[in-house]
Amino acid sequence: MLIDHATLDRQLSERRYFADEGLLTAVRLAVALGRPLLLEGEPGVGKTEISHVLAEVLGRELIRLQCYEGIDVSQALYEWDYPKQLLSLRAAEVAGAVVADLYDDAFILERPLLKALRSPTGAVLLIDEIDRADSEFEAFLLEFLDGFQITIPEMGTVTATVPPVVVLTSNRTRELHDALKRRCLYHWIPFPQPERERAIVEAQAPGLSARSAEQLVRSVNVIRSLGPVKRPGIAESIAWAQGSVALSEDGTAWGEALRASLGLLVKNEEDVELVGAHDHEVFTDADD
């Protein structure tokens, strides 16, 4: 059953997450159809944050699997507690007792995927930055995403008690396999329109006036249009707003506060020089 569109929009907004129509529809369909939601977009546009907010809205536990190069099954699914198994074995030998089942639940260490499958009330599972993982790990996920189940050799097949809501994020550092994409509902999150970005920074930066928010968002969009090495995302806009407000409240003029806290928005030397070369274009409104 589809979540009511207006209700979801309101619940997300109450938690200071302002989704556009496309993302709202993608979330509603993913939840209703039980399909993993694959989100791609520039870094800092809210791909990860939607999982946190959605977990609150649905009243579910958030379980996060952070992907990285070299991640393997044991780090994502489960590990056996070998020291505990060894102690149990030695204790049984000393007592002359029958050795317990060393592959019992008491000896398993749940990692995010298994924890999500065994959650009694269901979870929101965030598989973050899947593009950083190796292709082999991506292939391993296919069984998991097919039926929310996984095979553990010592225990058999584990199937979800309550199927998790799965959100995968990717920054497109590499192309994902078609087999993974086929199992997901895909949505690209673009940079927001200026009106939505203003609403976001105003909500996240207390003390920021409507005019200052408008000036800041205009500056951010000018910087993005200059073709920097890394275009700043929403997360950087929020941080820049918060830093500039702090300096402004301490007595710094707004335009100078923006310049002084530019390191919260721009993250490498080439882009700092680029902004400096277009100072008047970037900060013209802020100096008024």
XYZ file of N, CA, C and O in Angstrom, residues 4 16 31 175 226:
20
model
N 0.645 7.799 1.832
C 0.020 9.009 1.300
C 1.095 10.056 0.987
O 1.983 10.330 1.801
N 12.975 18.219 8.785
C 13.888 19.118 8.058
C 14.552 18.441 6.869
O 15.703 18.715 6.534
N 8.819 1.474 -0.835
C 8.230 0.913 0.392
C 7.033 0.032 0.059
O 6.886 -1.079 0.588
N 30.713 2.305 -12.329
C 29.390 1.912 -12.803
C 28.962 0.629 -12.101
O 29.737 -0.317 -11.986
N 30.541 27.673 -12.204
C 31.899 27.994 -12.644
C 32.689 26.757 -13.053
O 33.793 26.869 -13.574
